[in-house]
Short mmCIF file of C-alpha atoms and ligand atoms in Angstrom, two decimals:
data_model
loop_
_atom_site.label_atom_id
_atom_site.label_comp_id
_atom_site.label_asym_id
_atom_site.label_seq_id
_atom_site.Cartn_x
_atom_site.Cartn_y
_atom_site.Cartn_z
CA MET A 664 29.49 -19.75 -5.86
CA SER A 665 30.23 -22.28 -8.62
CA THR A 666 29.84 -25.97 -7.87
CA PRO A 667 33.28 -27.43 -7.14
CA SER A 668 34.36 -30.46 -9.11
CA ASP A 669 37.60 -31.43 -7.36
CA ILE A 670 37.79 -31.37 -3.57
CA VAL A 671 40.99 -32.22 -1.71
CA ILE A 672 41.02 -32.91 2.04
CA ILE A 673 44.38 -32.75 3.82
CA GLY A 674 44.49 -34.85 6.98
CA GLY A 675 43.56 -38.41 7.69
CA GLY A 676 41.83 -38.44 11.04
CA LEU A 677 38.20 -38.32 12.08
CA ALA A 678 37.57 -34.82 10.69
CA ALA A 679 38.94 -35.75 7.25
CA ALA A 680 36.88 -38.94 6.98
CA LYS A 681 33.70 -37.23 8.18
CA THR A 682 34.23 -34.41 5.67
CA ALA A 683 34.37 -36.89 2.80
CA GLU A 684 31.23 -38.56 4.13
CA ALA A 685 29.36 -35.26 4.50
CA LEU A 686 30.35 -34.12 1.00
CA ARG A 687 28.82 -37.24 -0.54
CA GLU A 688 25.74 -36.96 1.71
CA ASN A 689 25.32 -33.37 0.50
CA GLY A 690 25.29 -34.57 -3.09
CA HIS A 691 28.82 -33.73 -4.26
CA THR A 692 29.44 -35.76 -7.40
CA GLY A 693 32.94 -34.56 -8.28
CA THR A 694 36.21 -36.02 -7.04
CA ILE A 695 37.19 -36.26 -3.39
CA THR A 696 40.81 -37.00 -2.49
CA ILE A 697 42.05 -37.40 1.08
CA VAL A 698 45.79 -36.88 1.58
CA ALA A 699 46.63 -38.70 4.82
CA ALA A 700 50.10 -38.78 6.36
CA GLU A 701 49.51 -41.86 8.50
CA ASN A 702 49.66 -45.33 6.98
CA HIS A 703 46.19 -46.27 8.22
CA LEU A 704 42.57 -45.84 7.38
CA PRO A 705 41.37 -42.74 9.27
CA TYR A 706 40.71 -43.75 12.88
CA GLU A 707 39.33 -42.22 16.05
CA ARG A 708 41.87 -41.39 18.74
CA PRO A 709 39.86 -41.58 22.00
CA PRO A 710 40.07 -45.40 22.19
CA ILE A 711 43.85 -45.39 21.85
CA SER A 712 44.29 -43.97 25.35
CA LYS A 713 41.50 -46.19 26.70
CA GLU A 714 40.27 -49.53 25.30
CA TYR A 715 43.08 -49.93 22.74
CA LEU A 716 45.70 -49.25 25.39
CA ALA A 717 43.93 -51.73 27.65
CA GLY A 718 43.92 -54.31 24.86
CA THR A 719 40.12 -54.58 24.72
CA LYS A 720 39.67 -52.83 21.33
CA THR A 721 41.61 -53.18 18.09
CA LEU A 722 42.55 -50.55 15.53
CA ASP A 723 39.79 -51.95 13.29
CA ASP A 724 37.28 -51.11 16.03
CA ALA A 725 38.51 -47.51 15.98
CA THR A 726 38.52 -46.90 12.21
CA VAL A 727 35.95 -44.38 11.01
CA HIS A 728 35.02 -46.34 7.87
CA PRO A 729 36.26 -49.67 6.52
CA ALA A 730 38.35 -49.60 3.31
CA GLU A 731 35.30 -50.68 1.34
CA TRP A 732 33.46 -47.48 2.27
CA TYR A 733 36.01 -45.31 0.42
CA ARG A 734 35.68 -47.46 -2.70
CA ALA A 735 31.89 -47.50 -2.52
CA HIS A 736 31.75 -43.70 -2.17
CA ASP A 737 34.40 -43.03 -4.79
CA VAL A 738 36.71 -41.32 -2.31
CA THR A 739 40.41 -41.56 -3.15
CA LEU A 740 42.31 -42.14 0.09
CA ARG A 741 46.05 -41.62 -0.28
CA THR A 742 47.58 -42.89 2.96
CA GLY A 743 51.25 -42.45 3.85
CA VAL A 744 51.37 -39.22 1.81
CA THR A 745 52.03 -35.80 3.31
CA ALA A 746 50.97 -32.49 1.80
CA THR A 747 54.00 -30.20 1.83
CA ALA A 748 52.72 -26.94 0.34
CA ILE A 749 49.55 -25.22 -0.79
CA ASP A 750 49.53 -22.77 -3.67
CA PRO A 751 46.23 -20.91 -3.24
CA SER A 752 46.57 -18.92 -6.46
CA ALA A 753 47.30 -21.98 -8.62
CA HIS A 754 44.82 -24.07 -6.56
CA THR A 755 47.29 -26.92 -6.11
CA VAL A 756 48.65 -28.97 -3.23
CA ALA A 757 52.21 -30.31 -3.43
CA LEU A 758 52.78 -33.78 -1.97
CA ASP A 759 55.90 -35.39 -0.53
CA ASP A 760 55.89 -38.03 -3.31
CA GLY A 761 56.81 -35.26 -5.76
CA THR A 762 53.36 -34.96 -7.34
CA SER A 763 50.77 -32.26 -6.94
CA LEU A 764 46.99 -32.23 -6.82
CA PRO A 765 44.69 -29.60 -8.29
CA TYR A 766 41.65 -28.52 -6.30
CA ASN A 767 38.62 -26.29 -6.66
CA ARG A 768 37.98 -26.43 -2.91
CA LEU A 769 40.35 -27.52 -0.17
CA VAL A 770 39.57 -28.73 3.34
CA LEU A 771 42.26 -28.71 6.03
CA ALA A 772 41.93 -31.36 8.71
CA THR A 773 45.53 -31.72 9.81
CA GLY A 774 44.78 -31.94 13.53
CA SER A 775 47.34 -31.53 16.26
CA THR A 776 50.82 -32.65 17.09
CA VAL A 777 52.11 -33.40 20.58
CA ARG A 778 54.21 -30.89 22.43
CA ARG A 779 57.63 -32.42 23.09
CA LEU A 780 60.16 -31.85 25.84
CA PRO A 781 62.92 -29.88 24.15
CA GLY A 782 66.26 -31.65 23.77
CA VAL A 783 65.05 -34.97 25.18
CA SER A 784 65.58 -38.02 23.00
CA ALA A 785 65.40 -41.58 24.25
CA ASP A 786 63.40 -44.50 22.91
CA ASN A 787 61.57 -45.00 26.20
CA VAL A 788 60.44 -41.36 26.45
CA LEU A 789 57.01 -41.71 24.89
CA TYR A 790 54.19 -39.50 23.64
CA LEU A 791 50.65 -40.44 22.67
CA ARG A 792 49.01 -39.32 19.45
CA THR A 793 49.03 -42.29 17.10
CA VAL A 794 48.28 -45.97 17.30
CA GLU A 795 52.02 -46.71 17.04
CA ASP A 796 52.58 -44.46 20.08
CA ALA A 797 49.94 -46.47 21.96
CA ASP A 798 51.67 -49.73 21.05
CA ALA A 799 54.96 -48.42 22.45
CA ILE A 800 53.27 -47.25 25.66
CA ALA A 801 51.35 -50.51 26.15
CA ALA A 802 54.65 -52.40 25.79
CA ALA A 803 55.93 -50.51 28.83
CA PHE A 804 53.05 -51.72 31.05
CA GLY A 805 53.19 -54.66 33.42
CA GLU A 806 53.63 -55.87 37.01
CA GLY A 807 56.83 -54.55 38.52
CA ARG A 808 57.43 -52.01 35.73
CA ARG A 809 57.75 -48.35 36.70
CA LEU A 810 56.11 -45.71 34.55
CA VAL A 811 56.46 -41.99 35.16
CA VAL A 812 53.84 -39.80 33.49
CA VAL A 813 54.81 -36.16 33.03
CA GLY A 814 51.63 -34.07 32.91
CA GLY A 815 48.32 -34.72 34.67
CA GLY A 816 46.00 -33.70 31.84
CA TRP A 817 43.36 -35.94 30.28
CA ILE A 818 45.87 -37.97 28.27
CA GLY A 819 48.32 -38.37 31.15
CA LEU A 820 45.57 -39.48 33.52
CA GLU A 821 44.03 -41.91 31.02
CA VAL A 822 47.46 -43.45 30.42
CA ALA A 823 47.97 -43.66 34.18
CA ALA A 824 44.64 -45.48 34.58
CA ALA A 825 45.41 -47.97 31.81
CA ALA A 826 48.88 -48.55 33.21
CA ARG A 827 47.59 -49.13 36.75
CA ASN A 828 44.93 -51.50 35.44
CA ALA A 829 47.81 -53.49 33.90
CA GLY A 830 49.62 -53.64 37.25
CA THR A 831 52.25 -51.01 36.42
CA GLU A 832 53.72 -48.83 39.18
CA VAL A 833 52.74 -45.31 38.15
CA THR A 834 53.91 -41.89 39.22
CA VAL A 835 52.18 -38.83 37.76
CA LEU A 836 54.00 -35.49 37.91
CA GLU A 837 51.84 -32.40 37.68
CA ARG A 838 53.00 -28.81 37.95
CA ALA A 839 49.65 -27.45 39.19
CA ASP A 840 48.26 -28.06 42.66
CA VAL A 841 45.55 -30.34 41.28
CA PRO A 842 45.58 -32.16 37.93
CA LEU A 843 42.88 -30.80 35.57
CA GLY A 844 42.42 -27.83 37.92
CA ARG A 845 42.83 -25.40 35.04
CA ILE A 846 39.85 -27.00 33.24
CA LEU A 847 37.58 -28.11 36.06
CA GLY A 848 38.55 -25.85 38.93
CA ASN A 849 40.21 -27.26 42.04
CA ARG A 850 37.11 -28.60 43.77
CA VAL A 851 35.94 -30.86 40.94
CA ALA A 852 39.48 -31.68 39.79
CA GLN A 853 40.23 -33.01 43.27
CA VAL A 854 37.82 -35.87 42.48
CA PHE A 855 40.25 -37.04 39.79
CA ALA A 856 43.25 -36.65 42.10
CA ASP A 857 41.49 -38.77 44.74
CA LEU A 858 40.46 -41.33 42.13
CA HIS A 859 44.03 -41.91 40.97
CA ARG A 860 45.44 -42.04 44.48
CA ALA A 861 42.73 -44.55 45.42
CA HIS A 862 43.99 -46.71 42.57
CA GLY A 863 47.56 -46.60 43.80
CA VAL A 864 49.01 -43.86 41.59
CA ASP A 865 51.78 -41.85 43.22
CA LEU A 866 50.37 -38.49 42.18
CA ARG A 867 52.81 -35.64 42.83
CA THR A 868 51.33 -32.18 42.41
CA GLY A 869 52.99 -28.78 42.54
CA VAL A 870 56.20 -30.33 41.18
CA GLU A 871 58.54 -29.10 38.48
CA VAL A 872 60.45 -31.50 36.25
CA ASP A 873 64.10 -30.53 36.12
CA GLU A 874 65.45 -33.21 33.83
CA ILE A 875 64.74 -36.58 32.26
CA VAL A 876 67.75 -38.64 33.36
CA ILE A 877 69.12 -40.50 30.34
CA GLU A 878 71.84 -43.15 30.52
CA GLY A 879 73.05 -45.04 27.47
CA GLY A 880 70.24 -43.61 25.32
CA ARG A 881 67.48 -44.67 27.72
CA ALA A 882 65.60 -42.72 30.35
CA THR A 883 66.22 -44.13 33.82
CA GLY A 884 64.26 -41.57 35.79
CA VAL A 885 62.91 -38.08 36.15
CA ARG A 886 64.64 -35.54 38.35
CA LEU A 887 62.45 -32.98 40.08
CA ALA A 888 63.42 -29.38 40.73
CA GLY A 889 64.03 -30.18 44.41
CA GLY A 890 66.68 -32.74 43.44
CA GLU A 891 64.70 -35.94 44.00
CA THR A 892 64.90 -38.50 41.16
CA ILE A 893 62.00 -40.86 40.48
CA ASP A 894 63.23 -44.05 38.85
CA ALA A 895 61.46 -45.11 35.67
CA ASP A 896 61.51 -47.92 33.15
CA ALA A 897 59.64 -45.63 30.77
CA VAL A 898 58.40 -42.04 30.75
CA VAL A 899 55.19 -40.87 29.08
CA VAL A 900 55.00 -37.15 28.39
CA GLY A 901 51.50 -35.66 28.09
CA ILE A 902 51.97 -31.90 28.13
CA GLY A 903 49.46 -30.91 25.49
CA VAL A 904 49.27 -30.52 21.75
CA THR A 905 49.64 -27.74 19.21
CA PRO A 906 47.65 -27.34 15.98
CA MET A 907 49.44 -28.42 12.78
CA THR A 908 49.58 -25.06 11.06
CA GLU A 909 52.99 -24.97 9.28
CA LEU A 910 51.47 -25.96 5.97
CA VAL A 911 48.73 -23.35 6.06
CA GLN A 912 50.97 -20.61 7.36
CA SER A 913 53.08 -21.00 4.25
CA ALA A 914 49.90 -20.70 2.18
CA GLY A 915 49.31 -17.28 3.68
CA LEU A 916 46.07 -18.13 5.50
CA ALA A 917 45.20 -16.19 8.64
CA VAL A 918 46.51 -18.21 11.59
CA ASP A 919 46.30 -17.49 15.30
CA ASP A 920 46.27 -20.54 17.57
CA GLY A 921 44.98 -22.64 14.66
CA VAL A 922 43.54 -21.57 11.34
CA LEU A 923 41.05 -18.74 11.70
CA VAL A 924 37.68 -19.77 10.30
CA ASP A 925 34.36 -17.97 10.18
CA GLN A 926 31.07 -19.32 11.56
CA THR A 927 30.73 -21.65 8.57
CA LEU A 928 34.33 -22.92 8.96
CA ARG A 929 35.70 -21.06 5.94
CA THR A 930 39.27 -19.77 6.23
CA SER A 931 40.55 -16.39 5.05
CA ASP A 932 40.81 -17.96 1.56
CA PRO A 933 37.32 -18.30 0.00
CA ASP A 934 38.14 -21.75 -1.42
CA ILE A 935 39.64 -23.28 1.72
CA TRP A 936 37.82 -24.62 4.80
CA ALA A 937 39.23 -26.04 8.05
CA VAL A 938 37.72 -28.52 10.52
CA GLY A 939 38.62 -30.36 13.71
CA ASP A 940 41.52 -29.63 16.04
CA ILE A 941 43.09 -27.15 13.64
CA ALA A 942 40.09 -24.81 13.30
CA ASN A 943 39.94 -21.68 15.43
CA HIS A 944 36.23 -21.07 15.01
CA ASP A 945 34.13 -17.94 15.35
CA HIS A 946 31.46 -19.70 17.43
CA PRO A 947 28.00 -18.15 16.91
CA VAL A 948 26.50 -19.43 20.18
CA LEU A 949 29.46 -18.74 22.47
CA GLY A 950 29.96 -15.38 20.78
CA ARG A 951 33.74 -15.72 20.67
CA ARG A 952 36.51 -17.64 18.96
CA ILE A 953 37.28 -21.12 20.23
CA ARG A 954 39.58 -23.90 19.08
CA VAL A 955 38.50 -27.25 20.46
CA GLU A 956 40.67 -30.37 20.65
CA HIS A 957 37.77 -32.78 21.11
CA TRP A 958 36.46 -35.81 19.32
CA ALA A 959 32.92 -34.39 18.99
CA THR A 960 34.17 -31.32 17.13
CA ALA A 961 36.03 -33.44 14.59
CA LEU A 962 32.92 -35.58 14.27
CA ASN A 963 30.39 -32.79 13.79
CA GLN A 964 32.09 -29.78 12.20
CA PRO A 965 32.49 -31.55 8.83
CA ALA A 966 28.72 -31.60 8.18
CA ALA A 967 28.56 -27.81 8.49
CA ALA A 968 31.76 -27.28 6.50
CA ALA A 969 30.67 -29.61 3.69
CA ALA A 970 27.26 -27.96 3.35
CA SER A 971 28.85 -24.49 3.34
CA LEU A 972 31.52 -25.50 0.87
CA LEU A 973 28.83 -26.81 -1.49
CA GLY A 974 26.95 -23.52 -1.37
CA THR A 975 24.58 -23.63 1.63
CA ASP A 976 26.12 -21.45 4.34
CA THR A 977 25.75 -23.48 7.54
CA PRO A 978 27.14 -22.04 10.78
CA PHE A 979 28.50 -24.66 13.20
CA THR A 980 26.59 -24.16 16.46
CA ASN A 981 27.34 -27.23 18.61
CA LEU A 982 28.65 -26.57 22.09
CA PRO A 983 32.06 -28.07 22.86
CA TYR A 984 31.65 -31.61 24.23
CA PHE A 985 34.11 -34.22 25.40
CA PHE A 986 34.24 -37.37 27.47
CA SER A 987 36.78 -39.36 29.42
CA ASP A 988 36.98 -42.79 31.03
CA GLN A 989 39.37 -43.59 33.86
CA TYR A 990 39.02 -46.80 35.92
CA ASP A 991 35.32 -46.96 36.86
CA LEU A 992 34.76 -43.22 36.31
CA GLY A 993 33.10 -42.06 33.13
CA CYS A 994 32.32 -38.42 32.46
CA GLU A 995 31.01 -36.06 29.82
CA TYR A 996 31.61 -32.30 29.70
CA VAL A 997 29.58 -29.83 27.68
CA GLY A 998 30.11 -26.09 27.24
CA HIS A 999 33.15 -24.06 28.18
CA ALA A 1000 33.81 -22.76 31.70
CA ALA A 1001 36.24 -20.13 30.30
CA GLY A 1002 37.40 -18.33 33.43
CA HIS A 1003 34.59 -19.51 35.71
CA GLU A 1004 36.20 -22.80 36.75
CA GLU A 1005 35.95 -22.13 40.47
CA ASN A 1006 32.31 -20.99 40.39
CA VAL A 1007 30.79 -24.44 40.60
CA VAL A 1008 27.50 -25.89 41.83
CA VAL A 1009 27.30 -29.63 42.42
CA ARG A 1010 24.22 -31.81 42.12
CA GLY A 1011 25.01 -35.18 43.66
CA ASP A 1012 27.93 -36.56 45.63
CA LEU A 1013 31.53 -35.61 44.80
CA GLY A 1014 32.90 -38.15 47.31
CA ALA A 1015 30.95 -41.00 45.74
CA ARG A 1016 32.05 -39.79 42.27
CA GLU A 1017 28.45 -39.60 41.13
CA PHE A 1018 27.37 -36.06 40.37
CA VAL A 1019 26.74 -33.31 37.84
CA ALA A 1020 28.87 -30.18 38.22
CA PHE A 1021 27.71 -26.87 36.74
CA TRP A 1022 29.91 -23.86 36.14
CA LEU A 1023 28.21 -20.46 36.38
CA ASP A 1024 29.26 -17.05 35.16
CA ASP A 1025 28.82 -13.94 37.31
CA ALA A 1026 25.27 -13.42 36.02
CA ARG A 1027 24.35 -17.01 37.08
CA HIS A 1028 24.15 -18.42 33.55
CA VAL A 1029 25.33 -22.02 33.32
CA VAL A 1030 28.33 -21.95 30.96
CA ALA A 1031 29.44 -25.58 31.29
CA ALA A 1032 28.48 -28.84 32.97
CA MET A 1033 30.07 -32.20 33.60
CA ASN A 1034 28.27 -35.41 34.50
CA VAL A 1035 30.32 -38.00 36.32
CA ASN A 1036 28.92 -41.54 36.50
CA VAL A 1037 25.48 -40.03 35.86
CA TRP A 1038 24.14 -40.73 32.37
CA ASP A 1039 21.66 -39.49 29.77
CA VAL A 1040 21.61 -35.89 31.02
CA VAL A 1041 23.63 -34.02 28.39
CA ASP A 1042 20.71 -33.45 26.02
CA ALA A 1043 18.68 -31.95 28.87
CA ILE A 1044 21.56 -29.75 30.04
CA ARG A 1045 22.49 -28.30 26.63
CA PRO A 1046 19.45 -25.96 26.42
CA VAL A 1047 20.14 -24.67 29.93
CA ILE A 1048 23.46 -23.44 28.53
CA THR A 1049 22.42 -22.29 25.06
CA GLU A 1050 19.25 -20.49 26.24
CA ARG A 1051 21.37 -18.63 28.79
CA ARG A 1052 18.85 -19.22 31.56
CA VAL A 1053 19.58 -17.42 34.82
CA VAL A 1054 19.54 -20.19 37.42
CA ASP A 1055 19.01 -20.41 41.16
CA PRO A 1056 22.05 -22.30 42.52
CA ALA A 1057 19.95 -24.04 45.20
CA ARG A 1058 17.57 -25.45 42.57
CA LEU A 1059 20.50 -26.36 40.36
CA ALA A 1060 21.97 -28.42 43.19
CA ASP A 1061 18.65 -30.13 43.91
CA PRO A 1062 18.38 -33.48 42.08
CA ASP A 1063 14.59 -33.32 42.35
CA VAL A 1064 14.36 -30.23 40.10
CA PRO A 1065 14.12 -31.33 36.44
CA TYR A 1066 16.48 -29.56 34.06
CA ASP A 1067 13.65 -28.12 32.00
CA GLU A 1068 12.30 -26.40 35.13
CA LEU A 1069 15.55 -24.62 35.98
C1 FAD B 1185 45.18 -40.48 22.74
C2 FAD B 1185 44.07 -39.51 22.55
C3 FAD B 1185 42.89 -39.67 23.26
C4 FAD B 1185 41.84 -38.77 23.10
N1 FAD B 1185 40.70 -38.94 23.82
C5 FAD B 1185 39.68 -38.08 23.66
C6 FAD B 1185 38.48 -38.24 24.42
O1 FAD B 1185 38.35 -39.14 25.23
N2 FAD B 1185 37.47 -37.36 24.21
C7 FAD B 1185 37.58 -36.34 23.32
O2 FAD B 1185 36.64 -35.57 23.17
N3 FAD B 1185 38.71 -36.15 22.59
C8 FAD B 1185 39.75 -37.00 22.74
N4 FAD B 1185 40.91 -36.82 22.02
C9 FAD B 1185 40.99 -35.71 21.06
C10 FAD B 1185 40.46 -36.11 19.70
O3 FAD B 1185 40.92 -37.38 19.35
C11 FAD B 1185 40.88 -35.09 18.67
O4 FAD B 1185 40.22 -33.89 18.97
C12 FAD B 1185 40.59 -35.55 17.24
O5 FAD B 1185 41.40 -36.64 16.91
C13 FAD B 1185 40.81 -34.43 16.23
O6 FAD B 1185 40.57 -34.95 14.96
P1 FAD B 1185 41.22 -34.29 13.66
O7 FAD B 1185 40.76 -35.14 12.52
O8 FAD B 1185 40.96 -32.84 13.68
O9 FAD B 1185 42.80 -34.43 13.86
P2 FAD B 1185 43.73 -35.69 14.05
O10 FAD B 1185 43.01 -36.79 14.72
O11 FAD B 1185 44.96 -35.16 14.70
O12 FAD B 1185 44.07 -36.15 12.58
C14 FAD B 1185 44.85 -35.35 11.72
C15 FAD B 1185 45.54 -36.24 10.72
O13 FAD B 1185 46.10 -35.43 9.71
C16 FAD B 1185 47.39 -35.92 9.37
N5 FAD B 1185 48.18 -34.83 8.80
C17 FAD B 1185 48.69 -33.76 9.44
N6 FAD B 1185 49.36 -32.97 8.57
C18 FAD B 1185 49.26 -33.55 7.36
C19 FAD B 1185 49.75 -33.22 6.07
N7 FAD B 1185 50.46 -32.12 5.86
N8 FAD B 1185 49.49 -34.06 5.04
C20 FAD B 1185 48.75 -35.18 5.25
N9 FAD B 1185 48.26 -35.54 6.46
C21 FAD B 1185 48.52 -34.74 7.50
C22 FAD B 1185 47.92 -36.41 10.70
O14 FAD B 1185 48.96 -37.33 10.51
C23 FAD B 1185 46.68 -37.05 11.31
O15 FAD B 1185 46.54 -38.39 10.92
C24 FAD B 1185 41.99 -37.70 22.18
C25 FAD B 1185 43.18 -37.54 21.46
C26 FAD B 1185 44.22 -38.43 21.65
C27 FAD B 1185 45.50 -38.25 20.90
#
């Protein structure tokens, strides 16, 4: 493979910034241009549903690199510019300012976009993806204000926690019997339900939203399928995200729930790579395809992609990893339970919210684990998963058995 001179990165989040960094670290001396739709330096999103929403961190705290870094590393960052088309045969990217950029190699890091409620438009029906979204949501917080959160996923629950901490009256509406049940299984997910109720959230589970009630262009409440209406001063909708694939679909790349990439993060076009939320990756350790919408993937995939793109094939092998903070609960999750959510072994105390949960497959391999208010265990747990050790559930539950003796 020839050494590329011009590399274009489309995106402007964590994965884009880390790709530029990894390319320079791997010795790329040609041009690097980042085309970034948002009008900001690339920033990390986890704080915007946590410390930024709580007002304890600024956008500066969340930026991946200061402006100076891009100058010092000769990376051209074009913010507020959207890529509108890719021509793989001409090796060009068309931009919404009417210009186009040539490339030898292209990296896609376009991330995700929030799923919206169809046909609902009101300026106090809010979603959370960008820092501007967080500003609008934070403005709806306060004593005596009523916030309804549609969707009890990670984002919905983190918004609920930040809103409660600011004195807001919060109702969370979740279709499933337990929020996060689909990811954690009902037993562990119940910990999060109890946590929110203990903090005064009116958590309604097993409910179906019938309609957002809008009067004079503003939402005044949410009507449930049974007919009850919950009054609201603002509504936050957190019903998931979808990968931003329109651009790449038009370029003719193979797409199926994200852009299909091989183990080294290369797409079906030999000159185009994809990283972060958008990449549907052929994971060499898990032995199947997985698309991960987590901070750690956007942080770490770029190193493998950059090395591969520059000629050293480097499979990305990290297990999926994410974290969340809600009130005084902090947790980390590693692995992928994938169908084994209810087969859980707990080490510690669920009621005290201080435990490690392990998910086992039918052959008693640990496939995922989550530590809740227990720290510095992830590095010890990872090999238990990757080495596919067959474990004894009683020893797994015993806090006196070290992880390396499982
Ligand atoms: C509020 C919030 C909280 C989160 N909290 C956590 C957490 O606690 N733990 C965790 O593990 N993960 C968390 N995540 C998920 C994590 O932030 C994402 O997985 C990560 O941001 C993905 O990074 P990315 O660079 O792939 O995509 P993104 O961060 O989505 O960035 C993509 C960028 O590309 C731009 N773009 C898209 N199309 C174009 C185009 N055509 N031209 C130019 N630019 C374009 C977008 O505007 C965007 O700025 C959170 C996400 C959100 C939204």
